[in-house]
């Protein structure tokens, strides 16, 4: 094969040969499958959550009881939320259906709200130095 | 080109088939119906034979074999299952001879021996009392309903029916001496199942050193030495925190840690499973054979370790932990001290004044201590229970403030 023939061969090549489509489809399906599995095999939901402020657990409550709490950064305390009352430097923590979420907050970035309602894992509010943690399995032992 | 297209088609078909089956397999795995068997059995992920881990296929096969073996045991001995030996005995009339299978026979022999060793503090004949207090299967779903104590007359009657002599056993059959008497092997069932599983593993790999753990509910058998032991702590165990509802912070479910374990059976009895609260008092499902009432000695959790060279070590651990629950505190501690001398048993007893006592040769660590040992420093913010000296123990165990808080919280939860 001379040089010209080689160039011709290369020019003829396209991105998609029919066989390639199958490979891409397979890759996509695998991604979809693993995503699905990741959702199905989520960590077992916890039954309590803790509010940790500046590294210290300041509050803990059950996830089985629907309730609304409010954290205030001024005194680092969590109380029952009172509808209509004006708060500043706060995060409203809502427990509903075994999940916890930050319903609203006046922190600058509102990242905590974007975590949504969680049944396992953590919600973090950096400006208020706040973490909401769901009780996990604890320290691992053999039995 | 044509040839390639054909090849592509083949690949596509093969891939489609592979993916479809993978998808189907995944769906089957997720949708697997939970069977109606009560036992929760688990085998450790790692099973070592002569220091070499089994392949996951071999391990899963072993797990399947043990699971079906344990179901066969449960079919015979569970009071929760219709048609089981125990259910048939309990439904039988006085004088009727009920033929029972080999597992039931083995458990009855074991139960009789453990009844003797515990001085009657463990008994397999307490079914009438359990029923009176509402802890038998017909009350399922209502165990936690607050209820008045039964009348003194009813208690006396059930206590008489629950005497160990009320059932006699010979030649593969059980005969009840009185109508209404009954068996409840729940006090040694989880331990016996661990023993059956351990015996099966030992037999299957006879002549080899096996290292793995088998757990049936709150009973376990730790076979051999811990392999691939990165922390150098041997097998470790955590004692569940029976008061996690009033414990704040991360890992509230763990109270204490045991380390340096090998070739040992472990069993825990605690008052936070099948219980109810009535007028500020906890009524656990563990019945004290001496007065026929739910155990009330200020003990909230007992963990017992029995070396595997003791025959039926796990069943023994199970009966010993139940028995200690039904003794005044100082008697329980003395009982475990005697067992420590005779059989190398160790025990951890947690009381409602939020103290714990350690008897025998075992390394018990508090939460923060263990935290430091495994290098997860700072995970636990506080201790829950404080260690106390056995010599300082008294039968009068006043509740800690957290105990009062716990009882109130449970009463509140159960009232709803």
mmCIF file with all atom_site columns, N, CA and C in Angstrom, chain B residues 305-374:
data_model
loop_
_atom_site.group_PDB
_atom_site.id
_atom_site.type_symbol
_atom_site.label_atom_id
_atom_site.label_alt_id
_atom_site.label_comp_id
_atom_site.label_asym_id
_atom_site.label_entity_id
_atom_site.label_seq_id
_atom_site.pdbx_PDB_ins_code
_atom_site.Cartn_x
_atom_site.Cartn_y
_atom_site.Cartn_z
_atom_site.occupancy
_atom_site.B_iso_or_equiv
_atom_site.pdbx_formal_charge
_atom_site.auth_seq_id
_atom_site.auth_comp_id
_atom_site.auth_asym_id
_atom_site.auth_atom_id
_atom_site.pdbx_PDB_model_num
ATOM 1   N N  . UNK B 1 305 ? -19.513 -14.745 77.097 1.00 0.00 ? 305 UNK B N  1
ATOM 2   C CA . UNK B 1 305 ? -18.583 -15.383 76.165 1.00 0.00 ? 305 UNK B CA 1
ATOM 3   C C  . UNK B 1 305 ? -18.229 -16.762 76.697 1.00 0.00 ? 305 UNK B C  1
ATOM 4   N N  . UNK B 1 306 ? -18.409 -17.778 75.863 1.00 0.00 ? 306 UNK B N  1
ATOM 5   C CA . UNK B 1 306 ? -18.091 -19.152 76.264 1.00 0.00 ? 306 UNK B CA 1
ATOM 6   C C  . UNK B 1 306 ? -17.084 -19.725 75.258 1.00 0.00 ? 306 UNK B C  1
ATOM 7   N N  . UNK B 1 307 ? -15.923 -20.217 75.752 1.00 0.00 ? 307 UNK B N  1
ATOM 8   C CA . UNK B 1 307 ? -14.924 -20.775 74.837 1.00 0.00 ? 307 UNK B CA 1
ATOM 9   C C  . UNK B 1 307 ? -15.504 -21.953 74.050 1.00 0.00 ? 307 UNK B C  1
ATOM 10  N N  . UNK B 1 308 ? -15.071 -22.100 72.797 1.00 0.00 ? 308 UNK B N  1
ATOM 11  C CA . UNK B 1 308 ? -15.651 -23.135 71.946 1.00 0.00 ? 308 UNK B CA 1
ATOM 12  C C  . UNK B 1 308 ? -15.274 -24.552 72.362 1.00 0.00 ? 308 UNK B C  1
ATOM 13  N N  . UNK B 1 309 ? -14.330 -24.703 73.321 1.00 0.00 ? 309 UNK B N  1
ATOM 14  C CA . UNK B 1 309 ? -14.056 -26.076 73.745 1.00 0.00 ? 309 UNK B CA 1
ATOM 15  C C  . UNK B 1 309 ? -15.125 -26.594 74.714 1.00 0.00 ? 309 UNK B C  1
ATOM 16  N N  . UNK B 1 310 ? -16.019 -25.721 75.148 1.00 0.00 ? 310 UNK B N  1
ATOM 17  C CA . UNK B 1 310 ? -17.188 -26.162 75.929 1.00 0.00 ? 310 UNK B CA 1
ATOM 18  C C  . UNK B 1 310 ? -18.201 -26.713 74.921 1.00 0.00 ? 310 UNK B C  1
ATOM 19  N N  . UNK B 1 311 ? -18.766 -27.922 75.155 1.00 0.00 ? 311 UNK B N  1
ATOM 20  C CA . UNK B 1 311 ? -19.736 -28.442 74.190 1.00 0.00 ? 311 UNK B CA 1
ATOM 21  C C  . UNK B 1 311 ? -20.959 -27.534 74.082 1.00 0.00 ? 311 UNK B C  1
ATOM 22  N N  . UNK B 1 312 ? -21.457 -27.359 72.868 1.00 0.00 ? 312 UNK B N  1
ATOM 23  C CA . UNK B 1 312 ? -22.601 -26.467 72.620 1.00 0.00 ? 312 UNK B CA 1
ATOM 24  C C  . UNK B 1 312 ? -22.387 -25.103 73.287 1.00 0.00 ? 312 UNK B C  1
ATOM 25  N N  . UNK B 1 313 ? -21.234 -24.523 72.990 1.00 0.00 ? 313 UNK B N  1
ATOM 26  C CA . UNK B 1 313 ? -20.832 -23.274 73.641 1.00 0.00 ? 313 UNK B CA 1
ATOM 27  C C  . UNK B 1 313 ? -21.849 -22.145 73.433 1.00 0.00 ? 313 UNK B C  1
ATOM 28  N N  . UNK B 1 314 ? -22.388 -22.033 72.221 1.00 0.00 ? 314 UNK B N  1
ATOM 29  C CA . UNK B 1 314 ? -23.287 -20.908 71.942 1.00 0.00 ? 314 UNK B CA 1
ATOM 30  C C  . UNK B 1 314 ? -24.615 -21.068 72.671 1.00 0.00 ? 314 UNK B C  1
ATOM 31  N N  . UNK B 1 315 ? -25.131 -22.297 72.719 1.00 0.00 ? 315 UNK B N  1
ATOM 32  C CA . UNK B 1 315 ? -26.379 -22.525 73.463 1.00 0.00 ? 315 UNK B CA 1
ATOM 33  C C  . UNK B 1 315 ? -26.147 -22.252 74.944 1.00 0.00 ? 315 UNK B C  1
ATOM 34  N N  . UNK B 1 316 ? -24.966 -22.654 75.446 1.00 0.00 ? 316 UNK B N  1
ATOM 35  C CA . UNK B 1 316 ? -24.637 -22.397 76.844 1.00 0.00 ? 316 UNK B CA 1
ATOM 36  C C  . UNK B 1 316 ? -24.570 -20.886 77.094 1.00 0.00 ? 316 UNK B C  1
ATOM 37  N N  . UNK B 1 317 ? -23.891 -20.158 76.192 1.00 0.00 ? 317 UNK B N  1
ATOM 38  C CA . UNK B 1 317 ? -23.783 -18.697 76.334 1.00 0.00 ? 317 UNK B CA 1
ATOM 39  C C  . UNK B 1 317 ? -25.173 -18.075 76.382 1.00 0.00 ? 317 UNK B C  1
ATOM 40  N N  . UNK B 1 318 ? -26.052 -18.577 75.527 1.00 0.00 ? 318 UNK B N  1
ATOM 41  C CA . UNK B 1 318 ? -27.417 -18.075 75.445 1.00 0.00 ? 318 UNK B CA 1
ATOM 42  C C  . UNK B 1 318 ? -28.159 -18.292 76.767 1.00 0.00 ? 318 UNK B C  1
ATOM 43  N N  . UNK B 1 319 ? -28.079 -19.525 77.282 1.00 0.00 ? 319 UNK B N  1
ATOM 44  C CA . UNK B 1 319 ? -28.772 -19.838 78.540 1.00 0.00 ? 319 UNK B CA 1
ATOM 45  C C  . UNK B 1 319 ? -28.155 -19.070 79.707 1.00 0.00 ? 319 UNK B C  1
ATOM 46  N N  . UNK B 1 320 ? -26.830 -18.940 79.713 1.00 0.00 ? 320 UNK B N  1
ATOM 47  C CA . UNK B 1 320 ? -26.158 -18.214 80.806 1.00 0.00 ? 320 UNK B CA 1
ATOM 48  C C  . UNK B 1 320 ? -26.561 -16.736 80.811 1.00 0.00 ? 320 UNK B C  1
ATOM 49  N N  . UNK B 1 321 ? -26.673 -16.128 79.609 1.00 0.00 ? 321 UNK B N  1
ATOM 50  C CA . UNK B 1 321 ? -27.024 -14.701 79.584 1.00 0.00 ? 321 UNK B CA 1
ATOM 51  C C  . UNK B 1 321 ? -28.473 -14.517 80.033 1.00 0.00 ? 321 UNK B C  1
ATOM 52  N N  . UNK B 1 322 ? -29.341 -15.444 79.648 1.00 0.00 ? 322 UNK B N  1
ATOM 53  C CA . UNK B 1 322 ? -30.742 -15.373 80.090 1.00 0.00 ? 322 UNK B CA 1
ATOM 54  C C  . UNK B 1 322 ? -30.819 -15.560 81.606 1.00 0.00 ? 322 UNK B C  1
ATOM 55  N N  . UNK B 1 323 ? -30.058 -16.550 82.110 1.00 0.00 ? 323 UNK B N  1
ATOM 56  C CA . UNK B 1 323 ? -30.112 -16.876 83.535 1.00 0.00 ? 323 UNK B CA 1
ATOM 57  C C  . UNK B 1 323 ? -29.639 -15.708 84.401 1.00 0.00 ? 323 UNK B C  1
ATOM 58  N N  . UNK B 1 324 ? -28.538 -15.053 83.986 1.00 0.00 ? 324 UNK B N  1
ATOM 59  C CA . UNK B 1 324 ? -27.992 -13.938 84.756 1.00 0.00 ? 324 UNK B CA 1
ATOM 60  C C  . UNK B 1 324 ? -28.979 -12.789 84.881 1.00 0.00 ? 324 UNK B C  1
ATOM 61  N N  . UNK B 1 325 ? -29.827 -12.674 83.859 1.00 0.00 ? 325 UNK B N  1
ATOM 62  C CA . UNK B 1 325 ? -30.838 -11.632 83.851 1.00 0.00 ? 325 UNK B CA 1
ATOM 63  C C  . UNK B 1 325 ? -31.859 -11.834 84.965 1.00 0.00 ? 325 UNK B C  1
ATOM 64  N N  . UNK B 1 326 ? -32.043 -13.096 85.343 1.00 0.00 ? 326 UNK B N  1
ATOM 65  C CA . UNK B 1 326 ? -33.100 -13.450 86.299 1.00 0.00 ? 326 UNK B CA 1
ATOM 66  C C  . UNK B 1 326 ? -32.571 -13.630 87.713 1.00 0.00 ? 326 UNK B C  1
ATOM 67  N N  . UNK B 1 327 ? -31.355 -13.142 87.993 1.00 0.00 ? 327 UNK B N  1
ATOM 68  C CA . UNK B 1 327 ? -30.813 -13.266 89.347 1.00 0.00 ? 327 UNK B CA 1
ATOM 69  C C  . UNK B 1 327 ? -30.578 -11.867 89.905 1.00 0.00 ? 327 UNK B C  1
ATOM 70  N N  . UNK B 1 328 ? -30.633 -11.733 91.249 1.00 0.00 ? 328 UNK B N  1
ATOM 71  C CA . UNK B 1 328 ? -30.207 -10.459 91.834 1.00 0.00 ? 328 UNK B CA 1
ATOM 72  C C  . UNK B 1 328 ? -28.761 -10.195 91.383 1.00 0.00 ? 328 UNK B C  1
ATOM 73  N N  . UNK B 1 329 ? -28.390 -8.929  91.259 1.00 0.00 ? 329 UNK B N  1
ATOM 74  C CA . UNK B 1 329 ? -27.107 -8.581  90.648 1.00 0.00 ? 329 UNK B CA 1
ATOM 75  C C  . UNK B 1 329 ? -25.904 -9.309  91.245 1.00 0.00 ? 329 UNK B C  1
ATOM 76  N N  . UNK B 1 330 ? -25.815 -9.332  92.580 1.00 0.00 ? 330 UNK B N  1
ATOM 77  C CA . UNK B 1 330 ? -24.620 -9.959  93.168 1.00 0.00 ? 330 UNK B CA 1
ATOM 78  C C  . UNK B 1 330 ? -24.597 -11.470 92.911 1.00 0.00 ? 330 UNK B C  1
ATOM 79  N N  . UNK B 1 331 ? -25.790 -12.088 92.889 1.00 0.00 ? 331 UNK B N  1
ATOM 80  C CA . UNK B 1 331 ? -25.865 -13.516 92.564 1.00 0.00 ? 331 UNK B CA 1
ATOM 81  C C  . UNK B 1 331 ? -25.423 -13.762 91.125 1.00 0.00 ? 331 UNK B C  1
ATOM 82  N N  . UNK B 1 332 ? -25.864 -12.877 90.229 1.00 0.00 ? 332 UNK B N  1
ATOM 83  C CA . UNK B 1 332 ? -25.507 -13.021 88.816 1.00 0.00 ? 332 UNK B CA 1
ATOM 84  C C  . UNK B 1 332 ? -23.989 -12.925 88.650 1.00 0.00 ? 332 UNK B C  1
ATOM 85  N N  . UNK B 1 333 ? -23.378 -11.936 89.319 1.00 0.00 ? 333 UNK B N  1
ATOM 86  C CA . UNK B 1 333 ? -21.930 -11.752 89.196 1.00 0.00 ? 333 UNK B CA 1
ATOM 87  C C  . UNK B 1 333 ? -21.186 -12.962 89.770 1.00 0.00 ? 333 UNK B C  1
ATOM 88  N N  . UNK B 1 334 ? -21.692 -13.494 90.901 1.00 0.00 ? 334 UNK B N  1
ATOM 89  C CA . UNK B 1 334 ? -21.069 -14.679 91.498 1.00 0.00 ? 334 UNK B CA 1
ATOM 90  C C  . UNK B 1 334 ? -21.226 -15.894 90.581 1.00 0.00 ? 334 UNK B C  1
ATOM 91  N N  . UNK B 1 335 ? -22.382 -15.990 89.953 1.00 0.00 ? 335 UNK B N  1
ATOM 92  C CA . UNK B 1 335 ? -22.657 -17.079 89.006 1.00 0.00 ? 335 UNK B CA 1
ATOM 93  C C  . UNK B 1 335 ? -21.638 -17.043 87.854 1.00 0.00 ? 335 UNK B C  1
ATOM 94  N N  . UNK B 1 336 ? -21.400 -15.842 87.312 1.00 0.00 ? 336 UNK B N  1
ATOM 95  C CA . UNK B 1 336 ? -20.438 -15.734 86.210 1.00 0.00 ? 336 UNK B CA 1
ATOM 96  C C  . UNK B 1 336 ? -19.000 -15.966 86.692 1.00 0.00 ? 336 UNK B C  1
ATOM 97  N N  . UNK B 1 337 ? -18.725 -15.595 87.925 1.00 0.00 ? 337 UNK B N  1
ATOM 98  C CA . UNK B 1 337 ? -17.379 -15.854 88.457 1.00 0.00 ? 337 UNK B CA 1
ATOM 99  C C  . UNK B 1 337 ? -17.120 -17.350 88.591 1.00 0.00 ? 337 UNK B C  1
ATOM 100 N N  . UNK B 1 338 ? -18.146 -18.063 88.996 1.00 0.00 ? 338 UNK B N  1
ATOM 101 C CA . UNK B 1 338 ? -18.019 -19.512 89.096 1.00 0.00 ? 338 UNK B CA 1
ATOM 102 C C  . UNK B 1 338 ? -17.797 -20.107 87.706 1.00 0.00 ? 338 UNK B C  1
ATOM 103 N N  . UNK B 1 339 ? -18.596 -19.649 86.720 1.00 0.00 ? 339 UNK B N  1
ATOM 104 C CA . UNK B 1 339 ? -18.444 -20.158 85.359 1.00 0.00 ? 339 UNK B CA 1
ATOM 105 C C  . UNK B 1 339 ? -17.080 -19.792 84.773 1.00 0.00 ? 339 UNK B C  1
ATOM 106 N N  . UNK B 1 340 ? -16.556 -18.626 85.187 1.00 0.00 ? 340 UNK B N  1
ATOM 107 C CA . UNK B 1 340 ? -15.236 -18.192 84.691 1.00 0.00 ? 340 UNK B CA 1
ATOM 108 C C  . UNK B 1 340 ? -14.172 -19.182 85.152 1.00 0.00 ? 340 UNK B C  1
ATOM 109 N N  . UNK B 1 341 ? -14.299 -19.601 86.412 1.00 0.00 ? 341 UNK B N  1
ATOM 110 C CA . UNK B 1 341 ? -13.324 -20.565 86.945 1.00 0.00 ? 341 UNK B CA 1
ATOM 111 C C  . UNK B 1 341 ? -13.489 -21.940 86.314 1.00 0.00 ? 341 UNK B C  1
ATOM 112 N N  . UNK B 1 342 ? -14.743 -22.376 86.196 1.00 0.00 ? 342 UNK B N  1
ATOM 113 C CA . UNK B 1 342 ? -15.002 -23.733 85.730 1.00 0.00 ? 342 UNK B CA 1
ATOM 114 C C  . UNK B 1 342 ? -14.810 -23.915 84.234 1.00 0.00 ? 342 UNK B C  1
ATOM 115 N N  . UNK B 1 343 ? -15.255 -22.921 83.452 1.00 0.00 ? 343 UNK B N  1
ATOM 116 C CA . UNK B 1 343 ? -15.299 -23.111 81.998 1.00 0.00 ? 343 UNK B CA 1
ATOM 117 C C  . UNK B 1 343 ? -14.566 -22.028 81.215 1.00 0.00 ? 343 UNK B C  1
ATOM 118 N N  . UNK B 1 344 ? -13.964 -21.067 81.893 1.00 0.00 ? 344 UNK B N  1
ATOM 119 C CA . UNK B 1 344 ? -13.300 -19.982 81.171 1.00 0.00 ? 344 UNK B CA 1
ATOM 120 C C  . UNK B 1 344 ? -14.274 -18.987 80.563 1.00 0.00 ? 344 UNK B C  1
ATOM 121 N N  . UNK B 1 345 ? -15.485 -18.918 81.153 1.00 0.00 ? 345 UNK B N  1
ATOM 122 C CA . UNK B 1 345 ? -16.519 -18.004 80.658 1.00 0.00 ? 345 UNK B CA 1
ATOM 123 C C  . UNK B 1 345 ? -16.174 -16.566 81.049 1.00 0.00 ? 345 UNK B C  1
ATOM 124 N N  . UNK B 1 346 ? -16.569 -15.597 80.230 1.00 0.00 ? 346 UNK B N  1
ATOM 125 C CA . UNK B 1 346 ? -16.462 -14.183 80.598 1.00 0.00 ? 346 UNK B CA 1
ATOM 126 C C  . UNK B 1 346 ? -17.826 -13.544 80.409 1.00 0.00 ? 346 UNK B C  1
ATOM 127 N N  . UNK B 1 347 ? -18.092 -12.464 81.142 1.00 0.00 ? 347 UNK B N  1
ATOM 128 C CA . UNK B 1 347 ? -19.399 -11.820 81.024 1.00 0.00 ? 347 UNK B CA 1
ATOM 129 C C  . UNK B 1 347 ? -19.286 -10.314 81.214 1.00 0.00 ? 347 UNK B C  1
ATOM 130 N N  . UNK B 1 348 ? -20.165 -9.590  80.537 1.00 0.00 ? 348 UNK B N  1
ATOM 131 C CA . UNK B 1 348 ? -20.284 -8.138  80.704 1.00 0.00 ? 348 UNK B CA 1
ATOM 132 C C  . UNK B 1 348 ? -21.737 -7.860  81.080 1.00 0.00 ? 348 UNK B C  1
ATOM 133 N N  . UNK B 1 349 ? -21.935 -7.297  82.254 1.00 0.00 ? 349 UNK B N  1
ATOM 134 C CA . UNK B 1 349 ? -23.283 -7.050  82.758 1.00 0.00 ? 349 UNK B CA 1
ATOM 135 C C  . UNK B 1 349 ? -23.503 -5.541  82.847 1.00 0.00 ? 349 UNK B C  1
ATOM 136 N N  . UNK B 1 350 ? -24.524 -5.047  82.157 1.00 0.00 ? 350 UNK B N  1
ATOM 137 C CA . UNK B 1 350 ? -24.841 -3.612  82.213 1.00 0.00 ? 350 UNK B CA 1
ATOM 138 C C  . UNK B 1 350 ? -26.089 -3.431  83.063 1.00 0.00 ? 350 UNK B C  1
ATOM 139 N N  . UNK B 1 351 ? -26.055 -2.443  83.965 1.00 0.00 ? 351 UNK B N  1
ATOM 140 C CA . UNK B 1 351 ? -27.172 -2.240  84.888 1.00 0.00 ? 351 UNK B CA 1
ATOM 141 C C  . UNK B 1 351 ? -27.835 -0.882  84.666 1.00 0.00 ? 351 UNK B C  1
ATOM 142 N N  . UNK B 1 352 ? -29.028 -0.721  85.256 1.00 0.00 ? 352 UNK B N  1
ATOM 143 C CA . UNK B 1 352 ? -29.799 0.495   84.973 1.00 0.00 ? 352 UNK B CA 1
ATOM 144 C C  . UNK B 1 352 ? -29.248 1.742   85.647 1.00 0.00 ? 352 UNK B C  1
ATOM 145 N N  . UNK B 1 353 ? -28.229 1.585   86.487 1.00 0.00 ? 353 UNK B N  1
ATOM 146 C CA . UNK B 1 353 ? -27.568 2.793   86.994 1.00 0.00 ? 353 UNK B CA 1
ATOM 147 C C  . UNK B 1 353 ? -26.444 3.207   86.035 1.00 0.00 ? 353 UNK B C  1
ATOM 148 N N  . UNK B 1 354 ? -26.486 2.653   84.829 1.00 0.00 ? 354 UNK B N  1
ATOM 149 C CA . UNK B 1 354 ? -25.554 2.991   83.744 1.00 0.00 ? 354 UNK B CA 1
ATOM 150 C C  . UNK B 1 354 ? -24.111 2.637   84.099 1.00 0.00 ? 354 UNK B C  1
ATOM 151 N N  . UNK B 1 355 ? -23.967 1.517   84.825 1.00 0.00 ? 355 UNK B N  1
ATOM 152 C CA . UNK B 1 355 ? -22.634 0.986   85.093 1.00 0.00 ? 355 UNK B CA 1
ATOM 153 C C  . UNK B 1 355 ? -22.502 -0.358  84.404 1.00 0.00 ? 355 UNK B C  1
ATOM 154 N N  . UNK B 1 356 ? -21.279 -0.825  84.285 1.00 0.00 ? 356 UNK B N  1
ATOM 155 C CA . UNK B 1 356 ? -21.110 -2.187  83.787 1.00 0.00 ? 356 UNK B CA 1
ATOM 156 C C  . UNK B 1 356 ? -20.020 -2.910  84.554 1.00 0.00 ? 356 UNK B C  1
ATOM 157 N N  . UNK B 1 357 ? -20.195 -4.222  84.625 1.00 0.00 ? 357 UNK B N  1
ATOM 158 C CA . UNK B 1 357 ? -19.289 -5.086  85.370 1.00 0.00 ? 357 UNK B CA 1
ATOM 159 C C  . UNK B 1 357 ? -18.689 -6.099  84.410 1.00 0.00 ? 357 UNK B C  1
ATOM 160 N N  . UNK B 1 358 ? -17.412 -6.368  84.567 1.00 0.00 ? 358 UNK B N  1
ATOM 161 C CA . UNK B 1 358 ? -16.742 -7.342  83.707 1.00 0.00 ? 358 UNK B CA 1
ATOM 162 C C  . UNK B 1 358 ? -16.258 -8.499  84.568 1.00 0.00 ? 358 UNK B C  1
ATOM 163 N N  . UNK B 1 359 ? -16.634 -9.715  84.184 1.00 0.00 ? 359 UNK B N  1
ATOM 164 C CA . UNK B 1 359 ? -16.213 -10.899 84.924 1.00 0.00 ? 359 UNK B CA 1
ATOM 165 C C  . UNK B 1 359 ? -15.437 -11.810 83.971 1.00 0.00 ? 359 UNK B C  1
ATOM 166 N N  . UNK B 1 360 ? -14.359 -12.404 84.487 1.00 0.00 ? 360 UNK B N  1
ATOM 167 C CA . UNK B 1 360 ? -13.590 -13.338 83.668 1.00 0.00 ? 360 UNK B CA 1
ATOM 168 C C  . UNK B 1 360 ? -12.563 -12.629 82.811 1.00 0.00 ? 360 UNK B C  1
ATOM 169 N N  . UNK B 1 361 ? -11.912 -13.428 81.982 1.00 0.00 ? 361 UNK B N  1
ATOM 170 C CA . UNK B 1 361 ? -10.794 -12.925 81.211 1.00 0.00 ? 361 UNK B CA 1
ATOM 171 C C  . UNK B 1 361 ? -11.255 -12.411 79.854 1.00 0.00 ? 361 UNK B C  1
ATOM 172 N N  . UNK B 1 362 ? -11.572 -11.106 79.778 1.00 0.00 ? 362 UNK B N  1
ATOM 173 C CA . UNK B 1 362 ? -11.869 -10.536 78.464 1.00 0.00 ? 362 UNK B CA 1
ATOM 174 C C  . UNK B 1 362 ? -11.586 -9.040  78.475 1.00 0.00 ? 362 UNK B C  1
ATOM 175 N N  . UNK B 1 363 ? -11.195 -8.523  77.306 1.00 0.00 ? 363 UNK B N  1
ATOM 176 C CA . UNK B 1 363 ? -10.847 -7.113  77.177 1.00 0.00 ? 363 UNK B CA 1
ATOM 177 C C  . UNK B 1 363 ? -12.065 -6.333  76.741 1.00 0.00 ? 363 UNK B C  1
ATOM 178 N N  . UNK B 1 364 ? -12.577 -5.508  77.656 1.00 0.00 ? 364 UNK B N  1
ATOM 179 C CA . UNK B 1 364 ? -13.756 -4.698  77.360 1.00 0.00 ? 364 UNK B CA 1
ATOM 180 C C  . UNK B 1 364 ? -13.348 -3.234  77.341 1.00 0.00 ? 364 UNK B C  1
ATOM 181 N N  . UNK B 1 365 ? -13.762 -2.520  76.317 1.00 0.00 ? 365 UNK B N  1
ATOM 182 C CA . UNK B 1 365 ? -13.386 -1.118  76.185 1.00 0.00 ? 365 UNK B CA 1
ATOM 183 C C  . UNK B 1 365 ? -14.617 -0.244  76.070 1.00 0.00 ? 365 UNK B C  1
ATOM 184 N N  . UNK B 1 366 ? -14.504 0.957   76.634 1.00 0.00 ? 366 UNK B N  1
ATOM 185 C CA . UNK B 1 366 ? -15.545 1.952   76.472 1.00 0.00 ? 366 UNK B CA 1
ATOM 186 C C  . UNK B 1 366 ? -15.477 2.512   75.066 1.00 0.00 ? 366 UNK B C  1
ATOM 187 N N  . UNK B 1 367 ? -16.472 3.306   74.706 1.00 0.00 ? 367 UNK B N  1
ATOM 188 C CA . UNK B 1 367 ? -16.564 3.836   73.343 1.00 0.00 ? 367 UNK B CA 1
ATOM 189 C C  . UNK B 1 367 ? -15.354 4.688   72.969 1.00 0.00 ? 367 UNK B C  1
ATOM 190 N N  . UNK B 1 368 ? -15.010 5.639   73.849 1.00 0.00 ? 368 UNK B N  1
ATOM 191 C CA . UNK B 1 368 ? -13.923 6.562   73.491 1.00 0.00 ? 368 UNK B CA 1
ATOM 192 C C  . UNK B 1 368 ? -12.568 5.857   73.495 1.00 0.00 ? 368 UNK B C  1
ATOM 193 N N  . UNK B 1 369 ? -12.437 4.876   74.420 1.00 0.00 ? 369 UNK B N  1
ATOM 194 C CA . UNK B 1 369 ? -11.198 4.110   74.484 1.00 0.00 ? 369 UNK B CA 1
ATOM 195 C C  . UNK B 1 369 ? -10.979 3.335   73.178 1.00 0.00 ? 369 UNK B C  1
ATOM 196 N N  . UNK B 1 370 ? -12.040 2.646   72.756 1.00 0.00 ? 370 UNK B N  1
ATOM 197 C CA . UNK B 1 370 ? -11.947 1.812   71.561 1.00 0.00 ? 370 UNK B CA 1
ATOM 198 C C  . UNK B 1 370 ? -11.704 2.688   70.335 1.00 0.00 ? 370 UNK B C  1
ATOM 199 N N  . UNK B 1 371 ? -12.380 3.818   70.326 1.00 0.00 ? 371 UNK B N  1
ATOM 200 C CA . UNK B 1 371 ? -12.222 4.824   69.294 1.00 0.00 ? 371 UNK B CA 1
ATOM 201 C C  . UNK B 1 371 ? -10.737 5.145   69.071 1.00 0.00 ? 371 UNK B C  1
ATOM 202 N N  . UNK B 1 372 ? -10.038 5.380   70.189 1.00 0.00 ? 372 UNK B N  1
ATOM 203 C CA . UNK B 1 372 ? -8.617  5.696   70.120 1.00 0.00 ? 372 UNK B CA 1
ATOM 204 C C  . UNK B 1 372 ? -7.796  4.517   69.614 1.00 0.00 ? 372 UNK B C  1
ATOM 205 N N  . UNK B 1 373 ? -8.205  3.296   70.018 1.00 0.00 ? 373 UNK B N  1
ATOM 206 C CA . UNK B 1 373 ? -7.448  2.117   69.630 1.00 0.00 ? 373 UNK B CA 1
ATOM 207 C C  . UNK B 1 373 ? -7.495  1.837   68.143 1.00 0.00 ? 373 UNK B C  1
ATOM 208 N N  . UNK B 1 374 ? -8.641  2.083   67.523 1.00 0.00 ? 374 UNK B N  1
ATOM 209 C CA . UNK B 1 374 ? -8.743  1.774   66.100 1.00 0.00 ? 374 UNK B CA 1
ATOM 210 C C  . UNK B 1 374 ? -8.461  3.000   65.236 1.00 0.00 ? 374 UNK B C  1
#
